[in-house]
PDB file of C-alpha atoms (C1' of nucleotides) in Angstrom:
ATOM      1  CA  MET A  16      18.412   2.391  12.529  1.00  0.00           C
ATOM      2  CA  LYS A  17      16.708   0.121  10.076  1.00  0.00           C
ATOM      3  CA  LYS A  18      18.376  -1.216   6.985  1.00  0.00           C
ATOM      4  CA  LEU A  19      17.839   1.169   4.104  1.00  0.00           C
ATOM      5  CA  GLN A  20      18.285   0.883   0.401  1.00  0.00           C
ATOM      6  CA  PRO A  21      17.941   3.353  -2.455  1.00  0.00           C
ATOM      7  CA  ARG A  22      15.340   3.060  -5.164  1.00  0.00           C
ATOM      8  CA  PHE A  23      14.753   5.083  -8.275  1.00  0.00           C
ATOM      9  CA  LYS A  24      12.393   5.483 -11.164  1.00  0.00           C
ATOM     10  CA  LEU A  25      13.207   6.879 -14.568  1.00  0.00           C
ATOM     11  CA  TRP A  26      10.916   8.086 -17.303  1.00  0.00           C
ATOM     12  CA  LEU A  27      10.504  10.509 -20.169  1.00  0.00           C
ATOM     13  CA  ASN A  28       7.925  13.214 -20.607  1.00  0.00           C
ATOM     14  CA  ALA A  29       6.780  14.631 -23.886  1.00  0.00           C
ATOM     15  CA  GLN A  30       5.401  18.133 -23.821  1.00  0.00           C
ATOM     16  CA  ASN A  31       1.773  17.126 -23.476  1.00  0.00           C
ATOM     17  CA  ILE A  32       2.165  13.603 -22.255  1.00  0.00           C
ATOM     18  CA  GLN A  33       3.428  12.500 -18.904  1.00  0.00           C
ATOM     19  CA  GLY A  34       5.149   9.136 -18.824  1.00  0.00           C
ATOM     20  CA  ALA A  35       5.720   8.862 -22.546  1.00  0.00           C
ATOM     21  CA  PHE A  36       8.349   6.235 -21.964  1.00  0.00           C
ATOM     22  CA  GLY A  37       9.931   4.733 -18.889  1.00  0.00           C
ATOM     23  CA  ASP A  38      11.020   1.683 -16.985  1.00  0.00           C
ATOM     24  CA  GLY A  39       7.694  -0.090 -17.332  1.00  0.00           C
ATOM     25  CA  LYS A  40       7.378   0.513 -21.042  1.00  0.00           C
ATOM     26  CA  TRP A  41      10.980  -0.490 -21.476  1.00  0.00           C
ATOM     27  CA  ARG A  42      10.402  -3.798 -19.704  1.00  0.00           C
ATOM     28  CA  LEU A  43       7.397  -4.283 -21.947  1.00  0.00           C
ATOM     29  CA  LEU A  44       9.440  -3.844 -25.109  1.00  0.00           C
ATOM     30  CA  ARG A  45      12.010  -6.258 -23.772  1.00  0.00           C
ATOM     31  CA  ALA A  46       9.348  -8.831 -23.011  1.00  0.00           C
ATOM     32  CA  ILE A  47       7.820  -8.406 -26.448  1.00  0.00           C
ATOM     33  CA  GLN A  48      11.196  -9.047 -27.995  1.00  0.00           C
ATOM     34  CA  THR A  49      11.696 -12.318 -26.158  1.00  0.00           C
ATOM     35  CA  GLU A  50       8.074 -13.483 -26.289  1.00  0.00           C
ATOM     36  CA  GLY A  51       6.957 -12.449 -29.733  1.00  0.00           C
ATOM     37  CA  SER A  52       3.474 -11.374 -28.682  1.00  0.00           C
ATOM     38  CA  LEU A  53       1.852  -8.757 -26.512  1.00  0.00           C
ATOM     39  CA  GLN A  54      -0.286 -11.381 -24.838  1.00  0.00           C
ATOM     40  CA  ALA A  55       2.707 -13.450 -23.756  1.00  0.00           C
ATOM     41  CA  ALA A  56       4.660 -10.355 -22.764  1.00  0.00           C
ATOM     42  CA  SER A  57       1.898  -9.206 -20.442  1.00  0.00           C
ATOM     43  CA  ARG A  58       1.734 -12.644 -18.865  1.00  0.00           C
ATOM     44  CA  LEU A  59       5.483 -12.644 -18.338  1.00  0.00           C
ATOM     45  CA  LEU A  60       5.400  -9.249 -16.656  1.00  0.00           C
ATOM     46  CA  GLN A  61       2.340 -10.127 -14.616  1.00  0.00           C
ATOM     47  CA  ILE A  62       0.368  -7.164 -15.851  1.00  0.00           C
ATOM     48  CA  SER A  63      -2.998  -7.189 -17.564  1.00  0.00           C
ATOM     49  CA  TYR A  64      -3.135  -7.355 -21.334  1.00  0.00           C
ATOM     50  CA  ARG A  65      -5.336  -4.276 -21.156  1.00  0.00           C
ATOM     51  CA  LYS A  66      -2.620  -2.265 -19.485  1.00  0.00           C
ATOM     52  CA  ALA A  67       0.171  -3.567 -21.718  1.00  0.00           C
ATOM     53  CA  TRP A  68      -1.825  -2.657 -24.782  1.00  0.00           C
ATOM     54  CA  GLY A  69      -2.663   0.789 -23.444  1.00  0.00           C
ATOM     55  CA  ASP A  70       0.938   1.473 -22.476  1.00  0.00           C
ATOM     56  CA  LEU A  71       2.182   0.526 -25.883  1.00  0.00           C
ATOM     57  CA  LYS A  72      -0.335   2.717 -27.615  1.00  0.00           C
ATOM     58  CA  LYS A  73       0.461   5.659 -25.394  1.00  0.00           C
ATOM     59  CA  THR A  74       4.183   5.349 -25.940  1.00  0.00           C
ATOM     60  CA  GLN A  75       3.996   5.052 -29.676  1.00  0.00           C
ATOM     61  CA  SER A  76       1.647   7.974 -29.838  1.00  0.00           C
ATOM     62  CA  ALA A  77       3.842  10.090 -27.590  1.00  0.00           C
ATOM     63  CA  LEU A  78       7.076   9.305 -29.389  1.00  0.00           C
ATOM     64  CA  GLY A  79       5.524   9.366 -32.812  1.00  0.00           C
ATOM     65  CA  VAL A  80       7.440   6.224 -33.669  1.00  0.00           C
ATOM     66  CA  ALA A  81       6.315   2.701 -34.550  1.00  0.00           C
ATOM     67  CA  LEU A  82       8.139   0.610 -31.992  1.00  0.00           C
ATOM     68  CA  VAL A  83       6.363  -2.625 -32.871  1.00  0.00           C
ATOM     69  CA  ALA A  84       4.697  -4.300 -35.825  1.00  0.00           C
ATOM     70  CA  LYS A  85       1.430  -5.967 -34.871  1.00  0.00           C
ATOM     71  CA  GLN A  86      -0.570  -8.529 -36.744  1.00  0.00           C
ATOM     72  CA  ARG A  87      -3.977 -10.061 -36.073  1.00  0.00           C
ATOM     73  CA  GLY A  88      -5.092 -13.520 -37.108  1.00  0.00           C
ATOM     74  CA  GLY A  89      -2.930 -16.146 -38.718  1.00  0.00           C
ATOM     75  CA  LYS A  90      -1.660 -19.513 -37.656  1.00  0.00           C
ATOM     76  CA  SER A  91      -0.578 -18.366 -34.207  1.00  0.00           C
ATOM     77  CA  GLY A  92      -3.533 -16.049 -33.778  1.00  0.00           C
ATOM     78  CA  GLY A  93      -1.381 -12.982 -34.177  1.00  0.00           C
ATOM     79  CA  GLN A  94       1.911 -11.489 -33.130  1.00  0.00           C
ATOM     80  CA  THR A  95       3.760  -8.391 -32.068  1.00  0.00           C
ATOM     81  CA  VAL A  96       7.420  -7.881 -32.847  1.00  0.00           C
ATOM     82  CA  LEU A  97       9.824  -4.992 -32.412  1.00  0.00           C
ATOM     83  CA  THR A  98      10.694  -2.813 -35.350  1.00  0.00           C
ATOM     84  CA  ASP A  99      14.255  -1.638 -35.865  1.00  0.00           C
ATOM     85  CA  LYS A 100      13.310   1.605 -34.143  1.00  0.00           C
ATOM     86  CA  GLY A 101      11.877  -0.389 -31.302  1.00  0.00           C
ATOM     87  CA  LYS A 102      15.125  -2.244 -30.851  1.00  0.00           C
ATOM     88  CA  GLU A 103      17.066   0.981 -30.913  1.00  0.00           C
ATOM     89  CA  TRP A 104      14.909   2.429 -28.159  1.00  0.00           C
ATOM     90  CA  LEU A 105      15.131  -0.750 -26.135  1.00  0.00           C
ATOM     91  CA  ASP A 106      18.903  -0.795 -26.305  1.00  0.00           C
ATOM     92  CA  ALA A 107      19.478   2.918 -25.869  1.00  0.00           C
ATOM     93  CA  TYR A 108      17.149   3.243 -22.903  1.00  0.00           C
ATOM     94  CA  GLY A 109      18.685   0.124 -21.391  1.00  0.00           C
ATOM     95  CA  ARG A 110      22.125   1.683 -21.489  1.00  0.00           C
ATOM     96  CA  PHE A 111      20.747   4.935 -20.124  1.00  0.00           C
ATOM     97  CA  ARG A 112      19.028   3.137 -17.296  1.00  0.00           C
ATOM     98  CA  LYS A 113      22.011   1.013 -16.430  1.00  0.00           C
ATOM     99  CA  GLN A 114      24.242   3.995 -16.035  1.00  0.00           C
ATOM    100  CA  ILE A 115      21.777   5.618 -13.656  1.00  0.00           C
ATOM    101  CA  GLU A 116      21.463   2.408 -11.708  1.00  0.00           C
ATOM    102  CA  GLN A 117      25.193   2.201 -11.200  1.00  0.00           C
ATOM    103  CA  THR A 118      25.451   5.821 -10.228  1.00  0.00           C
ATOM    104  CA  VAL A 119      22.672   5.436  -7.692  1.00  0.00           C
ATOM    105  CA  GLN A 120      24.621   2.677  -5.998  1.00  0.00           C
ATOM    106  CA  THR A 121      27.950   4.444  -5.893  1.00  0.00           C
ATOM    107  CA  ALA A 122      26.480   7.810  -4.949  1.00  0.00           C
ATOM    108  CA  TRP A 123      24.435   6.138  -2.231  1.00  0.00           C
ATOM    109  CA  ALA A 124      27.533   4.638  -0.669  1.00  0.00           C
ATOM    110  CA  LYS A 125      29.473   7.858  -1.034  1.00  0.00           C
ATOM    111  CA  HIS A 126      26.963  10.323   0.357  1.00  0.00           C
ATOM    112  CA  LEU A 127      24.658   8.376   2.617  1.00  0.00           C
ATOM    113  CA  GLY A 128      26.646   5.323   3.578  1.00  0.00           C
ATOM    114  CA  ARG A 129      27.587   6.828   6.898  1.00  0.00           C
ATOM    115  CA  LEU A 130      24.151   8.143   7.894  1.00  0.00           C
ATOM    116  CA  ALA A 131      22.126   5.216   6.683  1.00  0.00           C
ATOM    117  CA  ARG A 132      24.141   2.599   8.402  1.00  0.00           C
TER     118      ARG A 132
ATOM    119  CA  MET B  16       8.851  13.696 -32.815  1.00  0.00           C
ATOM    120  CA  LYS B  17       7.862  15.648 -29.775  1.00  0.00           C
ATOM    121  CA  LYS B  18      10.303  17.286 -27.443  1.00  0.00           C
ATOM    122  CA  LEU B  19      11.244  14.864 -24.709  1.00  0.00           C
ATOM    123  CA  GLN B  20      12.937  15.264 -21.399  1.00  0.00           C
ATOM    124  CA  PRO B  21      14.057  12.803 -18.760  1.00  0.00           C
ATOM    125  CA  ARG B  22      12.568  12.695 -15.293  1.00  0.00           C
ATOM    126  CA  PHE B  23      13.507  10.695 -12.254  1.00  0.00           C
ATOM    127  CA  LYS B  24      12.442   9.985  -8.740  1.00  0.00           C
ATOM    128  CA  LEU B  25      14.648   8.855  -5.886  1.00  0.00           C
ATOM    129  CA  TRP B  26      13.723   7.393  -2.554  1.00  0.00           C
ATOM    130  CA  LEU B  27      14.806   5.074   0.232  1.00  0.00           C
ATOM    131  CA  ASN B  28      13.058   1.998   1.486  1.00  0.00           C
ATOM    132  CA  ALA B  29      13.396   0.596   4.958  1.00  0.00           C
ATOM    133  CA  GLN B  30      12.736  -3.085   5.358  1.00  0.00           C
ATOM    134  CA  ASN B  31       9.114  -2.714   6.389  1.00  0.00           C
ATOM    135  CA  ILE B  32       8.425   0.754   5.149  1.00  0.00           C
ATOM    136  CA  GLN B  33       8.227   1.861   1.553  1.00  0.00           C
ATOM    137  CA  GLY B  34       9.159   5.460   0.917  1.00  0.00           C
ATOM    138  CA  ALA B  35      10.936   6.011   4.200  1.00  0.00           C
ATOM    139  CA  PHE B  36      12.681   9.009   2.737  1.00  0.00           C
ATOM    140  CA  GLY B  37      12.800  10.556  -0.682  1.00  0.00           C
ATOM    141  CA  ASP B  38      12.558  13.626  -2.834  1.00  0.00           C
ATOM    142  CA  GLY B  39       9.308  14.817  -1.325  1.00  0.00           C
ATOM    143  CA  LYS B  40      10.437  14.400   2.264  1.00  0.00           C
ATOM    144  CA  TRP B  41      13.722  16.035   1.380  1.00  0.00           C
ATOM    145  CA  ARG B  42      11.968  19.062  -0.072  1.00  0.00           C
ATOM    146  CA  LEU B  43       9.896  19.180   3.081  1.00  0.00           C
ATOM    147  CA  LEU B  44      12.969  19.286   5.299  1.00  0.00           C
ATOM    148  CA  ARG B  45      14.429  22.001   3.146  1.00  0.00           C
ATOM    149  CA  ALA B  46      11.264  24.055   3.352  1.00  0.00           C
ATOM    150  CA  ILE B  47      11.134  23.611   7.107  1.00  0.00           C
ATOM    151  CA  GLN B  48      14.664  24.912   7.355  1.00  0.00           C
ATOM    152  CA  THR B  49      13.901  28.069   5.460  1.00  0.00           C
ATOM    153  CA  GLU B  50      10.413  28.636   6.838  1.00  0.00           C
ATOM    154  CA  GLY B  51      10.766  27.664  10.446  1.00  0.00           C
ATOM    155  CA  SER B  52       7.377  25.978  10.705  1.00  0.00           C
ATOM    156  CA  LEU B  53       5.609  22.981   9.274  1.00  0.00           C
ATOM    157  CA  GLN B  54       2.583  25.076   8.456  1.00  0.00           C
ATOM    158  CA  ALA B  55       4.588  27.543   6.372  1.00  0.00           C
ATOM    159  CA  ALA B  56       6.589  24.751   4.771  1.00  0.00           C
ATOM    160  CA  SER B  57       3.458  22.983   3.577  1.00  0.00           C
ATOM    161  CA  ARG B  58       2.127  26.236   2.142  1.00  0.00           C
ATOM    162  CA  LEU B  59       5.391  26.825   0.337  1.00  0.00           C
ATOM    163  CA  LEU B  60       5.337  23.340  -1.184  1.00  0.00           C
ATOM    164  CA  GLN B  61       1.648  23.555  -2.033  1.00  0.00           C
ATOM    165  CA  ILE B  62       0.775  20.413  -0.152  1.00  0.00           C
ATOM    166  CA  SER B  63      -1.723  20.045   2.643  1.00  0.00           C
ATOM    167  CA  TYR B  64      -0.543  20.437   6.217  1.00  0.00           C
ATOM    168  CA  ARG B  65      -2.117  17.068   6.846  1.00  0.00           C
ATOM    169  CA  LYS B  66       0.171  15.403   4.358  1.00  0.00           C
ATOM    170  CA  ALA B  67       3.285  17.272   5.435  1.00  0.00           C
ATOM    171  CA  TRP B  68       2.683  16.268   9.012  1.00  0.00           C
ATOM    172  CA  GLY B  69       2.063  12.635   8.069  1.00  0.00           C
ATOM    173  CA  ASP B  70       5.147  12.486   5.880  1.00  0.00           C
ATOM    174  CA  LEU B  71       7.331  13.864   8.606  1.00  0.00           C
ATOM    175  CA  LYS B  72       6.001  11.399  11.130  1.00  0.00           C
ATOM    176  CA  LYS B  73       6.483   8.504   8.763  1.00  0.00           C
ATOM    177  CA  THR B  74      10.047   9.444   7.953  1.00  0.00           C
ATOM    178  CA  GLN B  75      11.129   9.940  11.517  1.00  0.00           C
ATOM    179  CA  SER B  76       9.544   6.678  12.491  1.00  0.00           C
ATOM    180  CA  ALA B  77      11.152   4.814   9.607  1.00  0.00           C
ATOM    181  CA  LEU B  78      14.612   6.229  10.144  1.00  0.00           C
ATOM    182  CA  GLY B  79      14.384   6.126  13.891  1.00  0.00           C
ATOM    183  CA  VAL B  80      15.893   9.596  14.012  1.00  0.00           C
ATOM    184  CA  ALA B  81      14.557  12.931  15.238  1.00  0.00           C
ATOM    185  CA  LEU B  82      14.967  15.156  12.201  1.00  0.00           C
ATOM    186  CA  VAL B  83      13.072  18.092  13.636  1.00  0.00           C
ATOM    187  CA  ALA B  84      12.259  19.669  16.989  1.00  0.00           C
ATOM    188  CA  LYS B  85       8.652  20.753  17.230  1.00  0.00           C
ATOM    189  CA  GLN B  86       7.036  23.129  19.647  1.00  0.00           C
ATOM    190  CA  ARG B  87       3.414  24.061  20.231  1.00  0.00           C
ATOM    191  CA  GLY B  88       2.167  27.394  21.512  1.00  0.00           C
ATOM    192  CA  GLY B  89       4.263  30.456  22.154  1.00  0.00           C
ATOM    193  CA  LYS B  90       4.401  33.917  20.689  1.00  0.00           C
ATOM    194  CA  SER B  91       4.417  32.664  17.124  1.00  0.00           C
ATOM    195  CA  GLY B  92       1.965  29.877  17.829  1.00  0.00           C
ATOM    196  CA  GLY B  93       4.613  27.232  17.522  1.00  0.00           C
ATOM    197  CA  GLN B  94       7.548  26.194  15.410  1.00  0.00           C
ATOM    198  CA  THR B  95       9.388  23.329  13.791  1.00  0.00           C
ATOM    199  CA  VAL B  96      13.130  23.441  13.233  1.00  0.00           C
ATOM    200  CA  LEU B  97      15.675  20.956  11.985  1.00  0.00           C
ATOM    201  CA  THR B  98      17.890  19.144  14.446  1.00  0.00           C
ATOM    202  CA  ASP B  99      21.559  18.578  13.665  1.00  0.00           C
ATOM    203  CA  LYS B 100      20.656  15.138  12.388  1.00  0.00           C
ATOM    204  CA  GLY B 101      17.980  16.672  10.251  1.00  0.00           C
ATOM    205  CA  LYS B 102      20.499  19.029   8.683  1.00  0.00           C
ATOM    206  CA  GLU B 103      22.874  16.166   8.048  1.00  0.00           C
ATOM    207  CA  TRP B 104      20.182  14.223   6.229  1.00  0.00           C
ATOM    208  CA  LEU B 105      19.127  17.270   4.276  1.00  0.00           C
ATOM    209  CA  ASP B 106      22.658  17.950   3.116  1.00  0.00           C
ATOM    210  CA  ALA B 107      23.694  14.371   2.464  1.00  0.00           C
ATOM    211  CA  TYR B 108      20.566  13.514   0.525  1.00  0.00           C
ATOM    212  CA  GLY B 109      20.884  16.756  -1.384  1.00  0.00           C
ATOM    213  CA  ARG B 110      24.380  15.806  -2.534  1.00  0.00           C
ATOM    214  CA  PHE B 111      23.194  12.312  -3.380  1.00  0.00           C
ATOM    215  CA  ARG B 112      20.299  13.661  -5.394  1.00  0.00           C
ATOM    216  CA  LYS B 113      22.374  16.242  -7.192  1.00  0.00           C
ATOM    217  CA  GLN B 114      24.808  13.655  -8.420  1.00  0.00           C
ATOM    218  CA  ILE B 115      21.991  11.559  -9.807  1.00  0.00           C
ATOM    219  CA  GLU B 116      20.441  14.588 -11.416  1.00  0.00           C
ATOM    220  CA  GLN B 117      23.651  15.441 -13.221  1.00  0.00           C
ATOM    221  CA  THR B 118      24.168  11.880 -14.334  1.00  0.00           C
ATOM    222  CA  VAL B 119      20.641  11.718 -15.693  1.00  0.00           C
ATOM    223  CA  GLN B 120      21.340  14.736 -17.849  1.00  0.00           C
ATOM    224  CA  THR B 121      24.671  13.571 -19.193  1.00  0.00           C
ATOM    225  CA  ALA B 122      23.554   9.982 -19.697  1.00  0.00           C
ATOM    226  CA  TRP B 123      20.423  11.192 -21.417  1.00  0.00           C
ATOM    227  CA  ALA B 124      22.432  13.186 -23.912  1.00  0.00           C
ATOM    228  CA  LYS B 125      24.903  10.385 -24.382  1.00  0.00           C
ATOM    229  CA  HIS B 126      22.529   7.484 -24.885  1.00  0.00           C
ATOM    230  CA  LEU B 127      19.271   8.976 -26.099  1.00  0.00           C
ATOM    231  CA  GLY B 128      20.225  12.320 -27.553  1.00  0.00           C
ATOM    232  CA  ARG B 129      20.190  10.977 -31.061  1.00  0.00           C
ATOM    233  CA  LEU B 130      16.899   9.074 -30.839  1.00  0.00           C
ATOM    234  CA  ALA B 131      14.962  11.621 -28.845  1.00  0.00           C
ATOM    235  CA  ARG B 132      15.736  14.532 -31.029  1.00  0.00           C
TER     236      ARG B 132
ATOM    237  C1'  DA C  20     -17.816 -23.592 -41.896  1.00  0.00           C
ATOM    238  C1'  DA C  21     -16.110 -23.514 -37.448  1.00  0.00           C
ATOM    239  C1'  DG C  22     -12.534 -22.868 -34.064  1.00  0.00           C
ATOM    240  C1'  DG C  23      -8.425 -21.083 -31.942  1.00  0.00           C
ATOM    241  C1'  DG C  24      -5.537 -17.573 -30.353  1.00  0.00           C
ATOM    242  C1'  DA C  25      -4.072 -12.871 -30.575  1.00  0.00           C
ATOM    243  C1'  DT C  26      -4.994  -7.950 -31.265  1.00  0.00           C
ATOM    244  C1'  DA C  27      -8.304  -3.891 -30.235  1.00  0.00           C
ATOM    245  C1'  DT C  28     -11.257  -1.048 -27.024  1.00  0.00           C
ATOM    246  C1'  DG C  29     -14.840   0.620 -23.915  1.00  0.00           C
ATOM    247  C1'  DT C  30     -16.524   0.379 -19.193  1.00  0.00           C
ATOM    248  C1'  DC C  31     -17.178  -0.411 -14.237  1.00  0.00           C
ATOM    249  C1'  DG C  32     -15.315  -1.242  -9.745  1.00  0.00           C
ATOM    250  C1'  DA C  33     -11.499  -1.854  -6.248  1.00  0.00           C
ATOM    251  C1'  DG C  34      -7.579   0.188  -3.976  1.00  0.00           C
ATOM    252  C1'  DC C  35      -4.567   3.705  -2.759  1.00  0.00           C
ATOM    253  C1'  DT C  36      -3.261   8.577  -1.963  1.00  0.00           C
ATOM    254  C1'  DA C  37      -4.091  13.250  -1.040  1.00  0.00           C
ATOM    255  C1'  DT C  38      -7.272  16.720   0.519  1.00  0.00           C
ATOM    256  C1'  DG C  39     -10.677  18.902   3.311  1.00  0.00           C
ATOM    257  C1'  DC C  40     -12.925  19.319   7.569  1.00  0.00           C
ATOM    258  C1'  DA C  41     -13.341  19.083  12.371  1.00  0.00           C
ATOM    259  C1'  DT C  42     -11.429  19.215  16.848  1.00  0.00           C
ATOM    260  C1'  DA C  43      -8.029  19.341  20.585  1.00  0.00           C
ATOM    261  C1'  DA C  44      -3.936  20.851  22.944  1.00  0.00           C
ATOM    262  C1'  DC C  45      -0.451  24.235  23.733  1.00  0.00           C
ATOM    263  C1'  DC C  46       1.670  28.722  25.139  1.00  0.00           C
ATOM    264  C1'  DC C  47       2.900  33.642  24.708  1.00  0.00           C
ATOM    265  C1'  DC C  48       0.724  38.212  24.609  1.00  0.00           C
ATOM    266  C1'  DT C  49      -2.601  41.810  25.527  1.00  0.00           C
TER     267       DT C  49
ATOM    268  C1'  DA D  15      -9.090  35.309  30.913  1.00  0.00           C
ATOM    269  C1'  DG D  16      -9.250  35.218  26.016  1.00  0.00           C
ATOM    270  C1'  DG D  17      -7.214  35.272  21.310  1.00  0.00           C
ATOM    271  C1'  DG D  18      -3.991  34.032  17.807  1.00  0.00           C
ATOM    272  C1'  DG D  19      -1.266  30.848  15.370  1.00  0.00           C
ATOM    273  C1'  DT D  20       0.815  26.294  15.342  1.00  0.00           C
ATOM    274  C1'  DT D  21       1.252  21.460  16.176  1.00  0.00           C
ATOM    275  C1'  DA D  22      -1.494  16.968  16.476  1.00  0.00           C
ATOM    276  C1'  DT D  23      -4.813  13.568  14.685  1.00  0.00           C
ATOM    277  C1'  DG D  24      -9.069  11.124  13.151  1.00  0.00           C
ATOM    278  C1'  DC D  25     -12.324  10.637   9.459  1.00  0.00           C
ATOM    279  C1'  DA D  26     -14.887  11.071   5.306  1.00  0.00           C
ATOM    280  C1'  DT D  27     -14.407  12.202   0.467  1.00  0.00           C
ATOM    281  C1'  DA D  28     -12.552  13.102  -4.148  1.00  0.00           C
ATOM    282  C1'  DG D  29      -9.233  11.626  -7.806  1.00  0.00           C
ATOM    283  C1'  DC D  30      -6.477   8.659 -10.208  1.00  0.00           C
ATOM    284  C1'  DT D  31      -4.568   4.196 -11.727  1.00  0.00           C
ATOM    285  C1'  DC D  32      -4.985  -0.638 -12.609  1.00  0.00           C
ATOM    286  C1'  DG D  33      -7.414  -4.820 -13.124  1.00  0.00           C
ATOM    287  C1'  DA D  34     -11.349  -7.501 -14.375  1.00  0.00           C
ATOM    288  C1'  DC D  35     -14.975  -8.097 -17.866  1.00  0.00           C
ATOM    289  C1'  DA D  36     -17.147  -8.002 -22.011  1.00  0.00           C
ATOM    290  C1'  DT D  37     -17.031  -7.790 -26.902  1.00  0.00           C
ATOM    291  C1'  DA D  38     -15.458  -7.340 -31.564  1.00  0.00           C
ATOM    292  C1'  DT D  39     -12.244  -8.253 -35.347  1.00  0.00           C
ATOM    293  C1'  DC D  40      -8.856 -10.823 -37.874  1.00  0.00           C
ATOM    294  C1'  DC D  41      -6.922 -14.850 -40.437  1.00  0.00           C
ATOM    295  C1'  DC D  42      -4.826 -19.407 -40.635  1.00  0.00           C
ATOM    296  C1'  DT D  43      -5.920 -24.291 -39.791  1.00  0.00           C
ATOM    297  C1'  DT D  44      -8.834 -28.259 -39.681  1.00  0.00           C
TER     298       DT D  44
END
DNA sequence: AAGGGATATGTCGAGCTATGCATAACCCCT
DNA sequence: AGGGGTTATGCATAGCTCGACATATCCCTT
C-alpha cells in the first residue's frame, strides 16, 4: 500500500455562476492585502495577471460586492486594495476553510487511518 | 446578493498518483454495488463506460487493492461486484465524506451565514 | 512632453480530460 | 455454432481552462 493523504477543495456557487468564490479567489484576496496591487499578487501566486484579473471580476460580479478598490495611474502606476467588505470575506472564509481543513485531518485518521495505512 | 451555497470535493493522493481515490471513484463503487456491473454503473452515473473502467483501473492500481471482482461472459454477459475490501473502502470513505459534508454545512452557517445572506 | 508601472480586455493556442468509436475476448444459452 | 451482453483497451476528437500576447487607458513624476 502506498502512502496516501487526503486533499480537499472548497468553493461557493451562486445560482447562475459556478465557482463564485473559493480557495483560489481567497488566496488572491490575501495576496492583494499583503502586496497592495493585483500585479504583485499575481506574481506572488505564480498565476497570470490575466487570470487574477478575471477571477476578481467574476467573484465581485457573482457576489455583488466590491471586495477591492482599484486605481489606475499615479505615482506607483496604480493599486488595488481590499475594501472593508473584502477583509470581512477574507477573514470569514479563512475561518471557514480552516475548520474544514482540521476536520479533514481528524476525520481522515478516524475513518480511514486503518485502511490507508 | 445572490443565493450562495458551499461546495466541496474530497480525494486522496498517493505519492505518485494524483486522484487515487475520491468522490467520483466512491460513487462508482457504490453504483457497482447496487447495479452489479460496471456497464450499468456507468449508465447510472451518466459517465462513459470508458471513463468508469479507466477510473476503476487507476484506483486499484494506486491503492494496490482489489476493490472489485470482474467476470467476462456468462448468462448475463458478465459482472462486476465489490470484494470485501471494496466494501470496506466504500463504507469507510462514505463515513469520512459524510463527516466533512456535515462540517461544511455547520461551518458555513457559522462563519459565512451573515455575509452570504 | 515623455515615460513608467499598473489596471483593463480581447484573442489565439497549448494542455488536459472526457467522450465516442472501433475492436477483441469471454462465456452461458438456445 | 451463433448470438447477446459485458469486460477490456487503443485511438482520435471535442470541450474547457489557463497562459501567453497584444493593446489600450490612466495619472503621477521627471
